[in-house]
Structure formats: structure tokens, C-alpha cells
Amino acid sequence: MSFNFLKSLFDRALIILQNKILVHLIPLKPKALRVFYIGGYWRGPNDMVAQMLRSLRATGVQVADFNTDKNHDALDTDGMPYDMGTTSPVWLKMEKLFPLIFQFRPHIVVCNAGGLSFRPKDAEYLRRKLGVKLLAFVLSDPEVYIPTTSKIAKNFDVLYSFVNKYVELYKGQCPNSYLLPMATNTDFFHPVPAHKEFECDVLMLGAVHADRIEPVKRLVEKFNTHVHGEHWEKYGIENRGPIYGDDVLTALNSAKIAVVFAKSVSGFPGFKVGVLDFIAASCLVITEDTPQLHVYFEVGREVVAFTDCADMLAKIEYYLAHPDEAQQILRAGRQKVINSYTWDKVWPKVLATTITVQGWQKDATWIESYLPAYQNLP
């Protein structure tokens, strides 16, 4: 019998002892909670999945992370092209992940976005044999529901989605499915000094979507607009290229207004986390007027909203000409964001719905106090 085999047996025995016996005998404190976090950070340090990881660490729990961007050999798509779960599930290979899980001995394994899941038999082994809780985050509904997440939801103990309608659908496969509110990480998104290179009236950060092309062309024609993202040059729009990390913060603090388009690729009128991120970084945001926006903000006092291209241009022109009013809205919006909508407030609630943790109240209805008007979300 090899040493590695014996060690694997010993590690599994420790996980079983920890998750099936000790958690019921000794109260589990946050600093003793062990979370194995799986996700990809393709947008760099400002990626939402990366920001959620950063905030998870800040709660004081013990975290080991597995970056799927750097470990494609641990992923299987059953012959389908790998597109981060857009068109099919992304299965985590047992032979790559299990040794790491056995070694770390987590209470919870998190699969954050990207269509990530263990295959049913592997998920069953982790959940039933080892007592590991499997927690999923779905960040791209409605696009991923039919091709991907509807096929993997049953493999998890707890699942969170941004979209109310899909939470109800997931409950048919994963009864412990809940609404995940949007949040930001103020440890990362915060004011920094402006830089002349990034100074502009209007900032557009993000990739091309069909509904964004004409409005962005109008922005470029009418204002000193900087566009950073993917593929804009294909449509005759000057593209300064994608930016990440500290450059994002500098760009936000060097612009007078940032535009955030709310629709998803399929045209779903959503709410983009960039609204919270950009306001936290101290940039005035103008975004599309959607029902979700009114759940999070007092529109007109804490954030600026537009109904169509003409309204967007008119409001940008107005607030560029009235900087004191613009700053008043920014201050009110930023106060709302940093006091109410941060991942460090969300994580203990999410983890407490997954496992019992001393000092963290287990409350499946916590969303009602965090986001009182959540029922108005689609």
C-alpha cells in the first residue's frame, strides 16, 4: 500500500470526523470554518468572482481557492467548446480536485459561476459520504439556465441566483435555493487620485453588445468619451482597450460620469454590479432605468437613470453642466452603497444558510432585511 493512498484514507477519515461528528458536538466558529472556493477570474482582480473571494477571506474563515482559469485540465465539457458554462455544464474532474479537497478538509465547497459542478456521483460522494456542503452561485441567469445550470442544480445543497424568477425554478431541483443580492467590495472599489491620461467627461467600461453600439457612438460624438472594453473597434468606435485592477479605479476617479448599460446579452433588463462598484469607487453613474434599480436606490437622489438614448444624452449634458448636483447624488449614492450593499455583509448570511456557524444567525429569510423591496425584482 503506497504512502499517498494511506494519506488519502487518513485525510478522508479526518473530513468525516470533522463534518459528521465534531460539527454536531463543538460549535463551529467563523475562524474555524473551512471553505474551498472554486472559480475563474477572467476579468482580473476586479472580476466579481474575484471580489467575492476577497470578501470571503475578510470574514475570517479559512479559505483555499482553486482558479479554473489556470487549471483547464481540471475541467470537462463532454466534448463541447469551453465557454465558461455559457452553453453547457463544466464538470470538475474528481482526480484533480479530490486530492486538494481531502488535503484541505473543507466544511463547504463553493462553485462560483462558470457552469461549474461535480458530476452527480462525485457530488453525492462529497455530500453523503464526507459531509461536505456544496454551495453554488449562478451569476448569469437567465442566459445560462436552460443550457447549463438547470442541469447541475440538483448536485448542490444550497444555490443562490441573482434572478427571483429563476430561484423558484431552481427550487424544483435544489430546494434550498435563494435570491442573491448584488453587492460590492469597498476594500477594492474606493476613491484614488485621478490621472490626466484617464481624464474624460464620460467613461464606458465593458464589452460590445448589440444594444450598446449606437448609444456609445452618440456618446463619442457628443462628449469627451473614453471607451475601454472588447471589440468596439469593429464598429468604428475608438477603443482604448480593456483595463483591470488599479487602472479601473484610476479611470473611474478620472471621469466625471460612468455609463452602465443594464441589459444582458439576451436583452434581459437587469441590474449590473458595476453600478455598485463604480459608485463605491466614487464615480457618478448613469444607468438604464429598470425595476431592479429602484429596489436598490432612490433614483434621482442616489443614482441617475435614463429611459432611452436621447434621455441619456440629455442627462449627461445636464449633470456635466451642474457638477454640484452631480456630486450631491454621488455622495448620497456612495453612502447607500458602503452602508448597505457590500459582500462582507452578504457572506455570513449565505454561509449561515449552508452550515451552522456560531454567532451567525441562520435565517433563510435574511434577504427581507437586507433588501426590503426584493419581491419587486423580476
CSV table of C-alpha atoms in Angstrom, one decimal:
chain,number,residue,atom,x,y,z
A,1,MET,CA,0.0,0.0,0.0
A,2,SER,CA,1.5,3.3,-1.0
A,3,PHE,CA,2.1,6.2,1.3
A,4,ASN,CA,-0.1,8.5,-0.8
A,5,PHE,CA,-3.0,6.0,-0.7
A,6,LEU,CA,-2.8,5.7,3.1
A,7,LYS,CA,-2.6,9.5,3.4
A,8,SER,CA,-5.7,9.9,1.3
A,9,LEU,CA,-7.6,7.4,3.5
A,10,PHE,CA,-6.4,9.3,6.6
A,11,ASP,CA,-7.5,12.7,5.2
A,12,ARG,CA,-10.9,11.3,4.3
A,13,ALA,CA,-11.3,9.9,7.8
A,14,LEU,CA,-10.5,13.4,9.2
A,15,ILE,CA,-13.1,15.0,6.9
A,16,ILE,CA,-15.7,12.5,8.1
A,17,LEU,CA,-14.8,13.1,11.7
A,18,GLN,CA,-14.9,16.9,11.2
A,19,ASN,CA,-18.1,17.1,9.2
A,20,LYS,CA,-20.2,14.3,10.5
A,21,ILE,CA,-19.3,14.3,14.2
A,22,LEU,CA,-17.4,17.3,15.5
A,23,VAL,CA,-19.7,20.0,13.9
A,24,HIS,CA,-22.5,18.5,16.0
A,25,LEU,CA,-20.6,18.4,19.2
A,26,ILE,CA,-18.5,21.6,19.1
A,27,PRO,CA,-19.9,24.9,18.0
A,28,LEU,CA,-18.3,25.9,14.7
A,29,LYS,CA,-16.8,29.4,15.0
A,30,PRO,CA,-16.2,31.6,11.9
A,31,LYS,CA,-12.4,31.4,12.2
A,32,ALA,CA,-12.6,27.6,12.2
A,33,LEU,CA,-14.9,27.3,9.2
A,34,ARG,CA,-13.1,25.9,6.1
A,35,VAL,CA,-14.2,26.9,2.6
A,36,PHE,CA,-12.8,25.5,-0.6
A,37,TYR,CA,-13.6,28.1,-3.3
A,38,ILE,CA,-13.7,27.2,-7.0
A,39,GLY,CA,-14.0,29.9,-9.6
A,40,GLY,CA,-12.4,31.8,-12.6
A,41,TYR,CA,-11.3,35.4,-12.6
A,42,TRP,CA,-11.1,36.1,-16.3
A,43,ARG,CA,-11.7,39.9,-15.8
A,44,GLY,CA,-8.7,40.1,-13.4
A,45,PRO,CA,-8.8,41.4,-9.9
A,46,ASN,CA,-12.0,43.5,-10.5
A,47,ASP,CA,-13.9,40.4,-11.6
A,48,MET,CA,-17.0,39.8,-9.4
A,49,VAL,CA,-15.9,36.2,-8.6
A,50,ALA,CA,-12.5,37.5,-7.5
A,51,GLN,CA,-14.1,40.2,-5.4
A,52,MET,CA,-16.4,37.7,-3.7
A,53,LEU,CA,-13.3,35.6,-2.9
A,54,ARG,CA,-11.6,38.7,-1.5
A,55,SER,CA,-14.6,39.5,0.7
A,56,LEU,CA,-14.9,35.9,1.8
A,57,ARG,CA,-11.4,35.9,3.2
A,58,ALA,CA,-12.2,39.2,5.0
A,59,THR,CA,-14.9,37.4,7.1
A,60,GLY,CA,-12.1,35.5,8.9
A,61,VAL,CA,-13.0,32.0,7.6
A,62,GLN,CA,-10.2,29.7,6.3
A,63,VAL,CA,-10.2,29.7,2.5
A,64,ALA,CA,-8.4,27.7,-0.1
A,65,ASP,CA,-9.1,28.8,-3.7
A,66,PHE,CA,-8.9,26.9,-7.0
A,67,ASN,CA,-8.6,29.2,-10.0
A,68,THR,CA,-10.2,27.4,-13.0
A,69,ASP,CA,-8.6,29.9,-15.4
A,70,LYS,CA,-5.2,28.4,-14.6
A,71,ASN,CA,-6.4,24.8,-14.4
A,72,HIS,CA,-8.3,24.0,-17.6
A,73,ASP,CA,-7.0,20.4,-17.3
A,74,ALA,CA,-9.3,20.0,-14.3
A,75,LEU,CA,-12.4,20.8,-16.4
A,76,ASP,CA,-14.5,18.6,-18.7
A,77,THR,CA,-17.2,19.8,-21.1
A,78,ASP,CA,-18.1,16.4,-22.6
A,79,GLY,CA,-16.6,17.5,-26.0
A,80,MET,CA,-18.4,20.8,-26.1
A,81,PRO,CA,-16.3,24.0,-26.5
A,82,TYR,CA,-15.3,25.5,-23.2
A,83,ASP,CA,-17.1,28.9,-22.8
A,84,MET,CA,-17.2,29.2,-19.0
A,85,GLY,CA,-20.6,27.5,-18.8
A,86,THR,CA,-22.4,29.6,-21.3
A,87,THR,CA,-23.7,26.7,-23.4
A,88,SER,CA,-23.0,23.6,-21.3
A,89,PRO,CA,-22.0,22.4,-17.8
A,90,VAL,CA,-18.4,22.5,-16.9
A,91,TRP,CA,-17.6,19.3,-14.9
A,92,LEU,CA,-14.9,19.3,-12.3
A,93,LYS,CA,-12.6,16.3,-12.6
A,94,MET,CA,-12.6,14.2,-9.5
A,95,GLU,CA,-9.0,13.1,-10.0
A,96,LYS,CA,-7.8,16.8,-10.0
A,97,LEU,CA,-9.9,18.3,-7.2
A,98,PHE,CA,-10.4,15.5,-4.7
A,99,PRO,CA,-6.8,15.3,-3.6
A,100,LEU,CA,-6.9,19.1,-2.9
A,101,ILE,CA,-10.2,18.8,-1.1
A,102,PHE,CA,-9.0,15.8,1.0
A,103,GLN,CA,-5.9,17.8,2.0
A,104,PHE,CA,-7.7,21.0,2.9
A,105,ARG,CA,-10.7,19.3,4.7
A,106,PRO,CA,-13.4,21.9,4.0
A,107,HIS,CA,-16.8,22.2,5.5
A,108,ILE,CA,-18.1,23.8,2.4
A,109,VAL,CA,-17.1,23.7,-1.3
A,110,VAL,CA,-18.2,26.7,-3.3
A,111,CYS,CA,-18.7,26.6,-7.1
A,112,ASN,CA,-18.9,30.2,-8.1
A,113,ALA,CA,-20.4,30.7,-11.6
A,114,GLY,CA,-18.9,29.4,-14.8
A,115,GLY,CA,-21.3,26.4,-15.0
A,116,LEU,CA,-19.1,24.6,-12.5
A,117,SER,CA,-20.2,21.4,-10.9
A,118,PHE,CA,-19.0,18.0,-9.8
A,119,ARG,CA,-20.7,15.1,-11.6
A,120,PRO,CA,-23.7,13.7,-9.7
A,121,LYS,CA,-21.8,10.7,-8.4
A,122,ASP,CA,-18.9,12.8,-7.2
A,123,ALA,CA,-21.2,15.4,-5.7
A,124,GLU,CA,-23.1,12.6,-3.9
A,125,TYR,CA,-19.8,11.2,-2.5
A,126,LEU,CA,-18.7,14.6,-1.1
A,127,ARG,CA,-22.2,15.4,0.3
A,128,ARG,CA,-23.3,12.0,1.7
A,129,LYS,CA,-20.0,10.2,2.5
A,130,LEU,CA,-17.8,13.1,3.6
A,131,GLY,CA,-20.4,15.5,4.9
A,132,VAL,CA,-19.2,18.4,2.7
A,133,LYS,CA,-21.8,21.0,1.9
A,134,LEU,CA,-21.8,22.1,-1.8
A,135,LEU,CA,-22.8,25.7,-2.4
A,136,ALA,CA,-23.4,27.2,-5.9
A,137,PHE,CA,-23.6,30.8,-7.2
A,138,VAL,CA,-25.3,31.5,-10.5
A,139,LEU,CA,-24.4,34.9,-11.7
A,140,SER,CA,-25.6,34.8,-15.3
A,141,ASP,CA,-29.3,34.0,-15.3
A,142,PRO,CA,-31.3,33.9,-17.5
A,143,GLU,CA,-28.8,33.0,-20.2
A,144,VAL,CA,-27.3,30.0,-18.5
A,145,TYR,CA,-30.4,28.4,-17.0
A,146,ILE,CA,-31.5,26.2,-19.9
A,147,PRO,CA,-28.2,25.1,-21.3
A,148,THR,CA,-26.2,24.8,-18.1
A,149,THR,CA,-27.5,25.5,-14.6
A,150,SER,CA,-30.8,23.6,-14.8
A,151,LYS,CA,-28.7,20.5,-15.4
A,152,ILE,CA,-26.4,20.9,-12.4
A,153,ALA,CA,-28.6,22.5,-9.7
A,154,LYS,CA,-29.6,19.1,-8.2
A,155,ASN,CA,-25.9,18.5,-7.3
A,156,PHE,CA,-25.8,21.2,-4.6
A,157,ASP,CA,-27.0,21.6,-1.1
A,158,VAL,CA,-27.6,25.4,-1.5
A,159,LEU,CA,-27.9,27.5,-4.6
A,160,TYR,CA,-28.0,31.3,-5.0
A,161,SER,CA,-29.1,33.2,-8.1
A,162,PHE,CA,-29.5,36.9,-8.9
A,163,VAL,CA,-32.9,36.5,-10.5
A,164,ASN,CA,-36.1,35.9,-8.5
A,165,LYS,CA,-37.9,34.0,-11.2
A,166,TYR,CA,-35.1,31.5,-11.6
A,167,VAL,CA,-34.8,31.0,-7.8
A,168,GLU,CA,-38.3,29.5,-8.0
A,169,LEU,CA,-37.3,27.2,-10.9
A,170,TYR,CA,-34.2,26.0,-9.1
A,171,LYS,CA,-36.2,25.0,-6.0
A,172,GLY,CA,-37.6,22.1,-8.0
A,173,GLN,CA,-34.1,20.6,-8.2
A,174,CYS,CA,-32.3,22.3,-5.2
A,175,PRO,CA,-34.9,23.1,-2.5
A,176,ASN,CA,-32.5,25.4,-0.7
A,177,SER,CA,-32.3,28.0,-3.5
A,178,TYR,CA,-32.3,31.6,-2.6
A,179,LEU,CA,-32.0,35.1,-4.1
A,180,LEU,CA,-28.5,36.6,-4.1
A,181,PRO,CA,-28.5,40.4,-3.8
A,182,MET,CA,-25.9,42.4,-5.7
A,183,ALA,CA,-23.0,43.7,-3.6
A,184,THR,CA,-19.6,45.3,-3.9
A,185,ASN,CA,-16.2,45.1,-2.1
A,186,THR,CA,-15.2,48.5,-0.7
A,187,ASP,CA,-11.8,47.3,0.2
A,188,PHE,CA,-11.1,47.2,-3.6
A,189,PHE,CA,-13.6,49.8,-5.0
A,190,HIS,CA,-12.6,53.0,-3.3
A,191,PRO,CA,-11.5,56.6,-4.3
A,192,VAL,CA,-8.0,57.0,-5.7
A,193,PRO,CA,-6.2,60.1,-7.2
A,194,ALA,CA,-7.2,61.0,-10.8
A,195,HIS,CA,-4.7,60.7,-13.6
A,196,LYS,CA,-4.5,63.0,-16.6
A,197,GLU,CA,-4.3,60.1,-19.1
A,198,PHE,CA,-7.7,58.9,-18.0
A,199,GLU,CA,-9.5,62.2,-17.7
A,200,CYS,CA,-12.7,62.4,-19.6
A,201,ASP,CA,-16.3,63.5,-19.4
A,202,VAL,CA,-17.9,60.1,-19.9
A,203,LEU,CA,-16.4,56.6,-19.3
A,204,MET,CA,-17.7,53.4,-20.8
A,205,LEU,CA,-16.2,50.2,-19.4
A,206,GLY,CA,-17.4,46.9,-20.9
A,207,ALA,CA,-17.7,44.7,-24.0
A,208,VAL,CA,-19.8,45.3,-27.1
A,209,HIS,CA,-23.5,44.3,-27.0
A,210,ALA,CA,-25.7,45.0,-30.0
A,211,ASP,CA,-27.9,47.4,-28.0
A,212,ARG,CA,-24.9,49.4,-26.8
A,213,ILE,CA,-23.3,50.2,-30.2
A,214,GLU,CA,-25.5,53.2,-31.3
A,215,PRO,CA,-25.7,54.8,-27.9
A,216,VAL,CA,-21.9,54.6,-27.4
A,217,LYS,CA,-21.4,56.1,-30.9
A,218,ARG,CA,-23.6,59.0,-29.8
A,219,LEU,CA,-21.6,59.4,-26.6
A,220,VAL,CA,-18.3,59.6,-28.5
A,221,GLU,CA,-19.8,62.1,-31.0
A,222,LYS,CA,-21.2,64.4,-28.3
A,223,PHE,CA,-18.8,64.2,-25.3
A,224,ASN,CA,-15.2,63.6,-24.4
A,225,THR,CA,-15.8,59.8,-24.0
A,226,HIS,CA,-13.3,57.1,-23.2
A,227,VAL,CA,-14.3,53.6,-24.2
A,228,HIS,CA,-12.5,50.6,-22.6
A,229,GLY,CA,-13.5,47.1,-23.5
A,230,GLU,CA,-13.6,44.3,-26.1
A,231,HIS,CA,-14.4,44.6,-29.8
A,232,TRP,CA,-15.6,48.3,-30.0
A,233,GLU,CA,-13.1,49.0,-32.8
A,234,LYS,CA,-15.0,46.6,-35.1
A,235,TYR,CA,-17.8,49.1,-35.1
A,236,GLY,CA,-15.8,52.2,-35.8
A,237,ILE,CA,-15.5,53.2,-32.2
A,238,GLU,CA,-12.1,54.2,-30.8
A,239,ASN,CA,-11.3,51.6,-28.2
A,240,ARG,CA,-8.7,52.2,-25.6
A,241,GLY,CA,-8.7,48.5,-24.7
A,242,PRO,CA,-9.7,46.5,-21.6
A,243,ILE,CA,-8.3,47.7,-18.3
A,244,TYR,CA,-8.1,45.9,-15.0
A,245,GLY,CA,-7.2,46.3,-11.3
A,246,ASP,CA,-5.8,49.7,-10.3
A,247,ASP,CA,-6.3,51.1,-13.8
A,248,VAL,CA,-10.1,50.6,-13.4
A,249,LEU,CA,-10.0,52.6,-10.2
A,250,THR,CA,-7.9,55.4,-11.8
A,251,ALA,CA,-10.2,55.6,-14.8
A,252,LEU,CA,-13.3,55.8,-12.6
A,253,ASN,CA,-11.8,58.6,-10.5
A,254,SER,CA,-10.7,60.5,-13.6
A,255,ALA,CA,-14.1,60.5,-15.3
A,256,LYS,CA,-17.0,62.8,-14.5
A,257,ILE,CA,-19.7,60.2,-15.3
A,258,ALA,CA,-19.7,56.5,-16.0
A,259,VAL,CA,-22.4,54.9,-18.1
A,260,VAL,CA,-23.6,51.4,-17.2
A,261,PHE,CA,-25.9,49.6,-19.7
A,262,ALA,CA,-28.2,47.3,-17.8
A,263,LYS,CA,-29.4,44.7,-20.4
A,264,SER,CA,-27.8,41.3,-20.5
A,265,VAL,CA,-26.7,39.7,-23.8
A,266,SER,CA,-30.1,38.3,-24.4
A,267,GLY,CA,-31.8,41.6,-23.7
A,268,PHE,CA,-32.9,40.8,-20.1
A,269,PRO,CA,-33.3,44.2,-18.3
A,270,GLY,CA,-31.2,43.5,-15.3
A,271,PHE,CA,-29.0,45.3,-12.8
A,272,LYS,CA,-25.3,45.4,-13.2
A,273,VAL,CA,-22.9,45.0,-10.3
A,274,GLY,CA,-20.8,47.8,-12.0
A,275,VAL,CA,-23.4,50.3,-10.7
A,276,LEU,CA,-22.4,49.4,-7.1
A,277,ASP,CA,-18.7,49.0,-7.9
A,278,PHE,CA,-18.4,52.3,-9.7
A,279,ILE,CA,-20.3,54.3,-7.1
A,280,ALA,CA,-18.2,52.7,-4.4
A,281,ALA,CA,-15.1,53.9,-6.3
A,282,SER,CA,-16.6,57.4,-6.2
A,283,CYS,CA,-17.8,57.9,-9.8
A,284,LEU,CA,-21.2,59.2,-10.7
A,285,VAL,CA,-23.2,56.5,-12.5
A,286,ILE,CA,-25.9,56.9,-15.1
A,287,THR,CA,-27.6,53.7,-16.0
A,288,GLU,CA,-30.8,52.3,-17.6
A,289,ASP,CA,-34.0,52.7,-15.7
A,290,THR,CA,-35.1,49.2,-14.7
A,291,PRO,CA,-37.3,47.8,-11.9
A,292,GLN,CA,-34.2,46.4,-10.2
A,293,LEU,CA,-32.6,49.8,-9.9
A,294,HIS,CA,-35.5,51.1,-7.9
A,295,VAL,CA,-35.1,48.2,-5.4
A,296,TYR,CA,-31.5,49.3,-4.6
A,297,PHE,CA,-31.6,53.1,-4.9
A,298,GLU,CA,-33.8,56.2,-4.7
A,299,VAL,CA,-33.5,57.1,-8.4
A,300,GLY,CA,-32.7,60.7,-9.0
A,301,ARG,CA,-31.3,61.2,-5.5
A,302,GLU,CA,-28.7,58.4,-5.2
A,303,VAL,CA,-28.2,57.4,-8.9
A,304,VAL,CA,-29.1,58.8,-12.3
A,305,ALA,CA,-31.2,56.8,-14.7
A,306,PHE,CA,-32.2,57.1,-18.3
A,307,THR,CA,-35.0,55.7,-20.4
A,308,ASP,CA,-33.6,55.9,-23.9
A,309,CYS,CA,-30.6,57.2,-25.8
A,310,ALA,CA,-31.9,60.8,-26.1
A,311,ASP,CA,-32.7,60.8,-22.3
A,312,MET,CA,-29.2,59.5,-21.6
A,313,LEU,CA,-27.5,62.3,-23.6
A,314,ALA,CA,-29.7,65.0,-22.1
A,315,LYS,CA,-29.0,63.9,-18.6
A,316,ILE,CA,-25.3,63.6,-19.1
A,317,GLU,CA,-25.2,67.1,-20.6
A,318,TYR,CA,-27.2,68.4,-17.6
A,319,TYR,CA,-25.0,66.9,-14.9
A,320,LEU,CA,-21.8,67.9,-16.7
A,321,ALA,CA,-23.2,71.5,-16.6
A,322,HIS,CA,-24.3,71.1,-12.9
A,323,PRO,CA,-21.3,69.5,-11.1
A,324,ASP,CA,-22.6,70.4,-7.7
A,325,GLU,CA,-25.8,68.5,-8.2
A,326,ALA,CA,-23.8,65.6,-9.7
A,327,GLN,CA,-21.6,65.5,-6.6
A,328,GLN,CA,-24.6,65.6,-4.3
A,329,ILE,CA,-26.1,62.5,-6.0
A,330,LEU,CA,-22.8,60.7,-5.9
A,331,ARG,CA,-22.3,61.3,-2.2
A,332,ALA,CA,-25.8,60.0,-1.4
A,333,GLY,CA,-25.4,57.0,-3.6
A,334,ARG,CA,-22.0,56.1,-2.2
A,335,GLN,CA,-23.3,56.4,1.3
A,336,LYS,CA,-26.1,54.0,0.4
A,337,VAL,CA,-23.6,51.5,-1.2
A,338,ILE,CA,-21.0,51.4,1.5
A,339,ASN,CA,-23.6,51.2,4.3
A,340,SER,CA,-25.9,48.6,2.7
A,341,TYR,CA,-24.6,46.7,-0.3
A,342,THR,CA,-21.2,45.0,0.4
A,343,TRP,CA,-20.1,41.4,0.2
A,344,ASP,CA,-18.9,41.4,3.8
A,345,LYS,CA,-22.5,41.8,4.9
A,346,VAL,CA,-23.7,39.1,2.4
A,347,TRP,CA,-21.2,36.3,3.1
A,348,PRO,CA,-22.1,35.5,6.7
A,349,LYS,CA,-25.8,35.3,5.7
A,350,VAL,CA,-25.1,33.0,2.8
A,351,LEU,CA,-22.7,30.7,4.8
A,352,ALA,CA,-25.2,30.5,7.7
A,353,THR,CA,-27.9,29.1,5.3
A,354,THR,CA,-25.4,26.4,4.3
A,355,ILE,CA,-24.0,25.3,7.7
A,356,THR,CA,-24.5,26.3,11.4
A,357,VAL,CA,-21.9,28.8,12.5
A,358,GLN,CA,-21.6,30.2,16.0
A,359,GLY,CA,-22.6,33.9,16.0
A,360,TRP,CA,-24.1,33.9,12.5
A,361,GLN,CA,-27.8,33.7,12.6
A,362,LYS,CA,-29.3,31.0,10.3
A,363,ASP,CA,-32.1,32.7,8.6
A,364,ALA,CA,-33.4,31.7,5.2
A,365,THR,CA,-35.4,35.0,5.0
A,366,TRP,CA,-32.4,37.3,5.6
A,367,ILE,CA,-32.9,38.9,2.2
A,368,GLU,CA,-36.0,40.6,3.6
A,369,SER,CA,-34.0,42.8,5.9
A,370,TYR,CA,-31.0,43.2,3.6
A,371,LEU,CA,-33.1,44.3,0.6
A,372,PRO,CA,-36.7,45.0,1.8
A,373,ALA,CA,-38.2,45.5,-1.7
A,374,TYR,CA,-36.6,42.4,-3.1
A,375,GLN,CA,-40.0,41.0,-4.1
A,376,ASN,CA,-40.2,43.7,-6.8
A,377,LEU,CA,-37.2,42.1,-8.6
A,378,PRO,CA,-38.0,40.1,-11.7
